[in-house]
Amino acid sequence: MSSVYWFEDRFVAKEEVLVSPDDRGYYFGDGVYEVFRVYGGKLFEPGAHFERLARTADGIRLPLPYSIERIGRKLEELVEANVLREGTVYLQITRGSAPRSHPFPPDAKPVALAYCTEVPRPVAAMEAGIALAAVPDIRWLHCDYKTLNLLPNVLAKQQALDAGASDAVLHRDGIVTECSASNVMIVRGGTVITHPANNLILHGVTRGVVLRLARAAEIAVEERPFTLEELYGADEAFITGTTVEVTPVVAVDGRAVGGGAPGPVTRRLQREFAAAIGL
């Protein structure tokens, strides 16, 4: 795959992307981002991603440098320029460059950057399932904003890897929120249960698709907080996300979930999701 980047409204080679050391994304994590899945050379659920991008930018008072319509066209052109069929598009917008100072700089120009990566579907993990490790959720109280401030997520992910698990499942005093880079759901008595989309979790695009598919398939859905104990004792569990799609969880903290194998509701939702992306 070629390596064409979209940077400051130009298509350039990676080597031509030059970010200032005064960029506030570098100093403060002062920016927003989105990761789009590409299937068959097309952005998946772009409307939901752009809605979240606009909401996050508004939430941190960051003016977008271009209209959503223009950004959408440029990302489509980027996918074409990179001849990407299956993978992701990463989009980042920072508040721009200014001498280091906490207040918003009055004259800074937001900087947009986007690039493509070939990413295959995680077939092996979706078939076998993964293990999670419970980690306290130490993030701020606007996890619904998709900003560049990801150090707590990085630390949680590494803690889980150090414990021999694939990912961390975050909790606040025993109430499960989400994983380090995905949403988490459990199944009890045939009902899919997941944390409500409030300020404590990211409003995942794949999360929304899976809940929509579940309801269309007449699978009961409850959006409510659930505990670690409920997760440990669930009939099934799975995570959802742009790069993980619907991946079963077969163990948490060394305890088998649902007998240690993916369950029927998870398998049904995997099939429904595959159909939704044209497979």
PDB file of C-alpha atoms in Angstrom, residues 8-219:
ATOM      1  CA  GLU A   8      -3.061  20.688   6.369  1.00  0.00           C
ATOM      2  CA  ASP A   9      -5.482  20.045   3.478  1.00  0.00           C
ATOM      3  CA  ARG A  10      -2.827  18.560   1.172  1.00  0.00           C
ATOM      4  CA  PHE A  11      -2.077  14.997   0.145  1.00  0.00           C
ATOM      5  CA  VAL A  12       1.595  14.387   0.870  1.00  0.00           C
ATOM      6  CA  ALA A  13       4.088  11.607   1.525  1.00  0.00           C
ATOM      7  CA  LYS A  14       4.643  10.653   5.148  1.00  0.00           C
ATOM      8  CA  GLU A  15       8.092  12.250   5.047  1.00  0.00           C
ATOM      9  CA  GLU A  16       6.499  15.612   4.258  1.00  0.00           C
ATOM     10  CA  VAL A  17       4.353  15.638   7.408  1.00  0.00           C
ATOM     11  CA  LEU A  18       6.072  18.116   9.726  1.00  0.00           C
ATOM     12  CA  VAL A  19       4.424  18.839  13.082  1.00  0.00           C
ATOM     13  CA  SER A  20       5.592  21.818  15.111  1.00  0.00           C
ATOM     14  CA  PRO A  21       7.079  21.175  18.577  1.00  0.00           C
ATOM     15  CA  ASP A  22       4.703  23.932  19.718  1.00  0.00           C
ATOM     16  CA  ASP A  23       1.641  21.949  18.655  1.00  0.00           C
ATOM     17  CA  ARG A  24      -0.798  21.777  21.573  1.00  0.00           C
ATOM     18  CA  GLY A  25      -1.507  18.143  20.788  1.00  0.00           C
ATOM     19  CA  TYR A  26       2.121  17.474  21.722  1.00  0.00           C
ATOM     20  CA  TYR A  27       2.083  19.658  24.858  1.00  0.00           C
ATOM     21  CA  PHE A  28      -1.377  19.044  26.263  1.00  0.00           C
ATOM     22  CA  GLY A  29      -3.083  16.280  24.281  1.00  0.00           C
ATOM     23  CA  ASP A  30      -5.269  19.186  23.161  1.00  0.00           C
ATOM     24  CA  GLY A  31      -7.082  17.601  20.263  1.00  0.00           C
ATOM     25  CA  VAL A  32      -9.638  15.100  19.029  1.00  0.00           C
ATOM     26  CA  TYR A  33      -9.470  12.001  16.871  1.00  0.00           C
ATOM     27  CA  GLU A  34     -11.513   9.319  15.138  1.00  0.00           C
ATOM     28  CA  VAL A  35     -10.657   5.877  13.781  1.00  0.00           C
ATOM     29  CA  PHE A  36     -12.797   4.796  10.836  1.00  0.00           C
ATOM     30  CA  ARG A  37     -13.047   1.191   9.657  1.00  0.00           C
ATOM     31  CA  VAL A  38     -12.759   0.578   5.930  1.00  0.00           C
ATOM     32  CA  TYR A  39     -14.480  -2.418   4.353  1.00  0.00           C
ATOM     33  CA  GLY A  40     -14.347  -2.956   0.619  1.00  0.00           C
ATOM     34  CA  GLY A  41     -12.691   0.405   0.100  1.00  0.00           C
ATOM     35  CA  LYS A  42     -15.515   2.313   1.838  1.00  0.00           C
ATOM     36  CA  LEU A  43     -15.695   4.081   5.206  1.00  0.00           C
ATOM     37  CA  PHE A  44     -17.992   2.173   7.582  1.00  0.00           C
ATOM     38  CA  GLU A  45     -20.649   4.206   9.421  1.00  0.00           C
ATOM     39  CA  PRO A  46     -19.057   7.580   8.589  1.00  0.00           C
ATOM     40  CA  GLY A  47     -22.085   9.552   9.754  1.00  0.00           C
ATOM     41  CA  ALA A  48     -21.815   8.223  13.306  1.00  0.00           C
ATOM     42  CA  HIS A  49     -18.081   8.941  13.404  1.00  0.00           C
ATOM     43  CA  PHE A  50     -18.500  12.505  12.157  1.00  0.00           C
ATOM     44  CA  GLU A  51     -21.343  13.148  14.595  1.00  0.00           C
ATOM     45  CA  ARG A  52     -19.070  12.091  17.465  1.00  0.00           C
ATOM     46  CA  LEU A  53     -16.172  14.125  16.073  1.00  0.00           C
ATOM     47  CA  ALA A  54     -18.308  17.264  15.952  1.00  0.00           C
ATOM     48  CA  ARG A  55     -19.683  16.618  19.435  1.00  0.00           C
ATOM     49  CA  THR A  56     -16.217  16.090  20.916  1.00  0.00           C
ATOM     50  CA  ALA A  57     -14.780  19.158  19.198  1.00  0.00           C
ATOM     51  CA  ASP A  58     -17.674  21.235  20.485  1.00  0.00           C
ATOM     52  CA  GLY A  59     -17.221  19.763  23.964  1.00  0.00           C
ATOM     53  CA  ILE A  60     -13.598  20.895  24.199  1.00  0.00           C
ATOM     54  CA  ARG A  61     -14.292  24.142  22.313  1.00  0.00           C
ATOM     55  CA  LEU A  62     -12.053  23.255  19.376  1.00  0.00           C
ATOM     56  CA  PRO A  63     -13.144  24.802  16.056  1.00  0.00           C
ATOM     57  CA  LEU A  64     -12.877  22.324  13.197  1.00  0.00           C
ATOM     58  CA  PRO A  65     -10.630  23.672  10.422  1.00  0.00           C
ATOM     59  CA  TYR A  66     -12.965  22.420   7.671  1.00  0.00           C
ATOM     60  CA  SER A  67     -16.597  21.457   7.342  1.00  0.00           C
ATOM     61  CA  ILE A  68     -17.602  17.879   8.123  1.00  0.00           C
ATOM     62  CA  GLU A  69     -18.573  17.510   4.467  1.00  0.00           C
ATOM     63  CA  ARG A  70     -15.097  18.532   3.305  1.00  0.00           C
ATOM     64  CA  ILE A  71     -13.374  16.271   5.817  1.00  0.00           C
ATOM     65  CA  GLY A  72     -15.547  13.388   4.629  1.00  0.00           C
ATOM     66  CA  ARG A  73     -14.640  13.976   0.988  1.00  0.00           C
ATOM     67  CA  LYS A  74     -10.943  14.208   1.810  1.00  0.00           C
ATOM     68  CA  LEU A  75     -10.989  10.954   3.760  1.00  0.00           C
ATOM     69  CA  GLU A  76     -12.683   9.205   0.864  1.00  0.00           C
ATOM     70  CA  GLU A  77     -10.016  10.576  -1.467  1.00  0.00           C
ATOM     71  CA  LEU A  78      -7.348   9.437   0.995  1.00  0.00           C
ATOM     72  CA  VAL A  79      -8.692   5.880   0.950  1.00  0.00           C
ATOM     73  CA  GLU A  80      -8.631   5.934  -2.849  1.00  0.00           C
ATOM     74  CA  ALA A  81      -5.115   7.395  -2.970  1.00  0.00           C
ATOM     75  CA  ASN A  82      -3.848   4.609  -0.705  1.00  0.00           C
ATOM     76  CA  VAL A  83      -5.788   1.927  -2.586  1.00  0.00           C
ATOM     77  CA  LEU A  84      -7.053   0.711   0.787  1.00  0.00           C
ATOM     78  CA  ARG A  85      -9.586  -2.114   0.728  1.00  0.00           C
ATOM     79  CA  GLU A  86      -9.581  -3.315   4.343  1.00  0.00           C
ATOM     80  CA  GLY A  87      -8.147  -1.331   7.224  1.00  0.00           C
ATOM     81  CA  THR A  88      -8.549   1.904   9.133  1.00  0.00           C
ATOM     82  CA  VAL A  89      -8.327   5.643   8.636  1.00  0.00           C
ATOM     83  CA  TYR A  90      -6.958   7.639  11.561  1.00  0.00           C
ATOM     84  CA  LEU A  91      -8.023  11.296  11.738  1.00  0.00           C
ATOM     85  CA  GLN A  92      -6.586  13.737  14.286  1.00  0.00           C
ATOM     86  CA  ILE A  93      -7.243  17.438  14.767  1.00  0.00           C
ATOM     87  CA  THR A  94      -5.289  19.489  17.300  1.00  0.00           C
ATOM     88  CA  ARG A  95      -5.886  23.053  18.439  1.00  0.00           C
ATOM     89  CA  GLY A  96      -2.709  24.047  16.606  1.00  0.00           C
ATOM     90  CA  SER A  97       0.643  25.621  17.425  1.00  0.00           C
ATOM     91  CA  ALA A  98       1.309  28.325  19.999  1.00  0.00           C
ATOM     92  CA  PRO A  99       3.870  29.053  22.735  1.00  0.00           C
ATOM     93  CA  ARG A 100       3.243  26.727  25.660  1.00  0.00           C
ATOM     94  CA  SER A 101       0.576  28.224  27.903  1.00  0.00           C
ATOM     95  CA  HIS A 102      -2.571  26.655  29.318  1.00  0.00           C
ATOM     96  CA  PRO A 103      -5.196  29.160  28.068  1.00  0.00           C
ATOM     97  CA  PHE A 104      -6.589  28.744  24.569  1.00  0.00           C
ATOM     98  CA  PRO A 105      -4.324  30.670  22.157  1.00  0.00           C
ATOM     99  CA  PRO A 106      -6.418  33.272  20.320  1.00  0.00           C
ATOM    100  CA  ASP A 107      -4.660  32.920  16.961  1.00  0.00           C
ATOM    101  CA  ALA A 108      -3.829  29.220  16.748  1.00  0.00           C
ATOM    102  CA  LYS A 109      -4.915  27.413  13.589  1.00  0.00           C
ATOM    103  CA  PRO A 110      -6.236  23.856  14.121  1.00  0.00           C
ATOM    104  CA  VAL A 111      -4.150  21.191  12.389  1.00  0.00           C
ATOM    105  CA  ALA A 112      -5.731  18.150  10.718  1.00  0.00           C
ATOM    106  CA  LEU A 113      -3.885  14.944   9.928  1.00  0.00           C
ATOM    107  CA  ALA A 114      -5.161  11.649   8.520  1.00  0.00           C
ATOM    108  CA  TYR A 115      -3.604   8.434   7.272  1.00  0.00           C
ATOM    109  CA  CYS A 116      -4.541   4.869   6.343  1.00  0.00           C
ATOM    110  CA  THR A 117      -3.413   1.540   7.773  1.00  0.00           C
ATOM    111  CA  GLU A 118      -4.073  -1.934   6.442  1.00  0.00           C
ATOM    112  CA  VAL A 119      -5.780  -3.860   9.257  1.00  0.00           C
ATOM    113  CA  PRO A 120      -7.256  -7.330   8.684  1.00  0.00           C
ATOM    114  CA  ARG A 121     -10.371  -8.478  10.489  1.00  0.00           C
ATOM    115  CA  PRO A 122      -9.419 -10.143  13.829  1.00  0.00           C
ATOM    116  CA  VAL A 123     -10.711 -13.549  12.757  1.00  0.00           C
ATOM    117  CA  ALA A 124      -8.697 -15.670  15.216  1.00  0.00           C
ATOM    118  CA  ALA A 125      -9.703 -13.621  18.276  1.00  0.00           C
ATOM    119  CA  MET A 126     -13.331 -13.511  17.154  1.00  0.00           C
ATOM    120  CA  GLU A 127     -13.357 -17.278  16.829  1.00  0.00           C
ATOM    121  CA  ALA A 128     -11.547 -18.256  20.046  1.00  0.00           C
ATOM    122  CA  GLY A 129     -12.323 -15.322  22.353  1.00  0.00           C
ATOM    123  CA  ILE A 130     -10.035 -13.315  24.606  1.00  0.00           C
ATOM    124  CA  ALA A 131      -9.257 -12.891  28.306  1.00  0.00           C
ATOM    125  CA  LEU A 132      -9.661  -9.616  30.212  1.00  0.00           C
ATOM    126  CA  ALA A 133      -8.170  -8.287  33.444  1.00  0.00           C
ATOM    127  CA  ALA A 134     -10.120  -5.915  35.696  1.00  0.00           C
ATOM    128  CA  VAL A 135      -8.393  -2.558  36.211  1.00  0.00           C
ATOM    129  CA  PRO A 136      -9.700   0.491  38.133  1.00  0.00           C
ATOM    130  CA  ASP A 137     -11.001   3.220  35.839  1.00  0.00           C
ATOM    131  CA  ILE A 138      -8.900   6.277  36.728  1.00  0.00           C
ATOM    132  CA  ARG A 139      -9.887   8.414  33.745  1.00  0.00           C
ATOM    133  CA  TRP A 140     -11.517  11.843  33.829  1.00  0.00           C
ATOM    134  CA  LEU A 141     -15.288  12.332  33.796  1.00  0.00           C
ATOM    135  CA  HIS A 142     -15.743  13.010  30.095  1.00  0.00           C
ATOM    136  CA  CYS A 143     -14.886   9.627  28.631  1.00  0.00           C
ATOM    137  CA  ASP A 144     -17.589  10.317  26.033  1.00  0.00           C
ATOM    138  CA  TYR A 145     -15.199  12.805  24.383  1.00  0.00           C
ATOM    139  CA  LYS A 146     -12.764  11.110  22.002  1.00  0.00           C
ATOM    140  CA  THR A 147      -9.711  13.216  22.800  1.00  0.00           C
ATOM    141  CA  LEU A 148      -5.979  12.615  22.608  1.00  0.00           C
ATOM    142  CA  ASN A 149      -5.688  12.208  26.399  1.00  0.00           C
ATOM    143  CA  LEU A 150      -5.221   8.435  26.412  1.00  0.00           C
ATOM    144  CA  LEU A 151      -2.494   7.821  29.003  1.00  0.00           C
ATOM    145  CA  PRO A 152      -4.876   6.134  31.508  1.00  0.00           C
ATOM    146  CA  ASN A 153      -6.044   3.816  28.704  1.00  0.00           C
ATOM    147  CA  VAL A 154      -2.424   3.035  27.807  1.00  0.00           C
ATOM    148  CA  LEU A 155      -1.572   2.236  31.432  1.00  0.00           C
ATOM    149  CA  ALA A 156      -4.646   0.017  31.809  1.00  0.00           C
ATOM    150  CA  LYS A 157      -3.870  -1.884  28.605  1.00  0.00           C
ATOM    151  CA  GLN A 158      -0.284  -2.481  29.692  1.00  0.00           C
ATOM    152  CA  GLN A 159      -1.387  -3.638  33.145  1.00  0.00           C
ATOM    153  CA  ALA A 160      -3.668  -6.189  31.504  1.00  0.00           C
ATOM    154  CA  LEU A 161      -0.920  -7.390  29.161  1.00  0.00           C
ATOM    155  CA  ASP A 162       1.456  -7.724  32.114  1.00  0.00           C
ATOM    156  CA  ALA A 163      -1.176  -9.926  33.787  1.00  0.00           C
ATOM    157  CA  GLY A 164      -1.358 -12.196  30.750  1.00  0.00           C
ATOM    158  CA  ALA A 165      -4.698 -10.876  29.477  1.00  0.00           C
ATOM    159  CA  SER A 166      -5.530  -9.367  26.091  1.00  0.00           C
ATOM    160  CA  ASP A 167      -7.143  -6.210  27.422  1.00  0.00           C
ATOM    161  CA  ALA A 168      -8.305  -4.379  30.519  1.00  0.00           C
ATOM    162  CA  VAL A 169     -11.926  -4.138  31.570  1.00  0.00           C
ATOM    163  CA  LEU A 170     -12.303  -0.876  33.482  1.00  0.00           C
ATOM    164  CA  HIS A 171     -14.462  -0.390  36.549  1.00  0.00           C
ATOM    165  CA  ARG A 172     -15.338   2.390  38.969  1.00  0.00           C
ATOM    166  CA  ASP A 173     -15.710   0.896  42.450  1.00  0.00           C
ATOM    167  CA  GLY A 174     -16.875  -2.397  40.966  1.00  0.00           C
ATOM    168  CA  ILE A 175     -19.162  -0.917  38.292  1.00  0.00           C
ATOM    169  CA  VAL A 176     -17.920  -1.954  34.851  1.00  0.00           C
ATOM    170  CA  THR A 177     -17.571   0.873  32.338  1.00  0.00           C
ATOM    171  CA  GLU A 178     -15.692  -0.321  29.232  1.00  0.00           C
ATOM    172  CA  CYS A 179     -12.318  -1.634  28.050  1.00  0.00           C
ATOM    173  CA  SER A 180      -9.177   0.296  27.225  1.00  0.00           C
ATOM    174  CA  ALA A 181     -10.226   0.861  23.608  1.00  0.00           C
ATOM    175  CA  SER A 182     -13.582  -0.874  23.204  1.00  0.00           C
ATOM    176  CA  ASN A 183     -17.003  -1.250  24.779  1.00  0.00           C
ATOM    177  CA  VAL A 184     -17.987  -4.351  26.741  1.00  0.00           C
ATOM    178  CA  MET A 185     -21.292  -6.205  26.936  1.00  0.00           C
ATOM    179  CA  ILE A 186     -22.565  -9.204  28.850  1.00  0.00           C
ATOM    180  CA  VAL A 187     -25.413 -11.626  28.202  1.00  0.00           C
ATOM    181  CA  ARG A 188     -27.641 -12.863  31.014  1.00  0.00           C
ATOM    182  CA  GLY A 189     -30.751 -14.913  30.344  1.00  0.00           C
ATOM    183  CA  GLY A 190     -30.591 -14.057  26.643  1.00  0.00           C
ATOM    184  CA  THR A 191     -30.477 -10.287  27.281  1.00  0.00           C
ATOM    185  CA  VAL A 192     -27.568  -8.152  26.150  1.00  0.00           C
ATOM    186  CA  ILE A 193     -26.529  -5.711  28.901  1.00  0.00           C
ATOM    187  CA  THR A 194     -24.117  -2.808  28.509  1.00  0.00           C
ATOM    188  CA  HIS A 195     -23.287   0.406  30.348  1.00  0.00           C
ATOM    189  CA  PRO A 196     -25.473   3.333  29.278  1.00  0.00           C
ATOM    190  CA  ALA A 197     -23.967   5.845  26.871  1.00  0.00           C
ATOM    191  CA  ASN A 198     -23.327   8.628  29.369  1.00  0.00           C
ATOM    192  CA  ASN A 199     -20.175  10.581  30.217  1.00  0.00           C
ATOM    193  CA  LEU A 200     -18.415   7.529  31.714  1.00  0.00           C
ATOM    194  CA  ILE A 201     -17.917   5.626  28.463  1.00  0.00           C
ATOM    195  CA  LEU A 202     -17.077   6.347  24.862  1.00  0.00           C
ATOM    196  CA  HIS A 203     -20.181   6.188  22.700  1.00  0.00           C
ATOM    197  CA  GLY A 204     -18.698   3.536  20.423  1.00  0.00           C
ATOM    198  CA  VAL A 205     -19.830   3.469  16.812  1.00  0.00           C
ATOM    199  CA  THR A 206     -19.613  -0.330  16.698  1.00  0.00           C
ATOM    200  CA  ARG A 207     -21.442  -0.428  20.036  1.00  0.00           C
ATOM    201  CA  GLY A 208     -24.331   1.443  18.448  1.00  0.00           C
ATOM    202  CA  VAL A 209     -24.344  -0.826  15.393  1.00  0.00           C
ATOM    203  CA  VAL A 210     -24.376  -3.994  17.517  1.00  0.00           C
ATOM    204  CA  LEU A 211     -27.228  -2.756  19.712  1.00  0.00           C
ATOM    205  CA  ARG A 212     -29.191  -1.838  16.584  1.00  0.00           C
ATOM    206  CA  LEU A 213     -28.564  -5.287  15.119  1.00  0.00           C
ATOM    207  CA  ALA A 214     -29.548  -6.980  18.384  1.00  0.00           C
ATOM    208  CA  ARG A 215     -32.870  -5.160  18.522  1.00  0.00           C
ATOM    209  CA  ALA A 216     -33.548  -5.923  14.859  1.00  0.00           C
ATOM    210  CA  ALA A 217     -32.901  -9.610  15.615  1.00  0.00           C
ATOM    211  CA  GLU A 218     -35.347  -9.402  18.565  1.00  0.00           C
ATOM    212  CA  ILE A 219     -32.583  -9.895  21.119  1.00  0.00           C
TER     213      ILE A 219
END
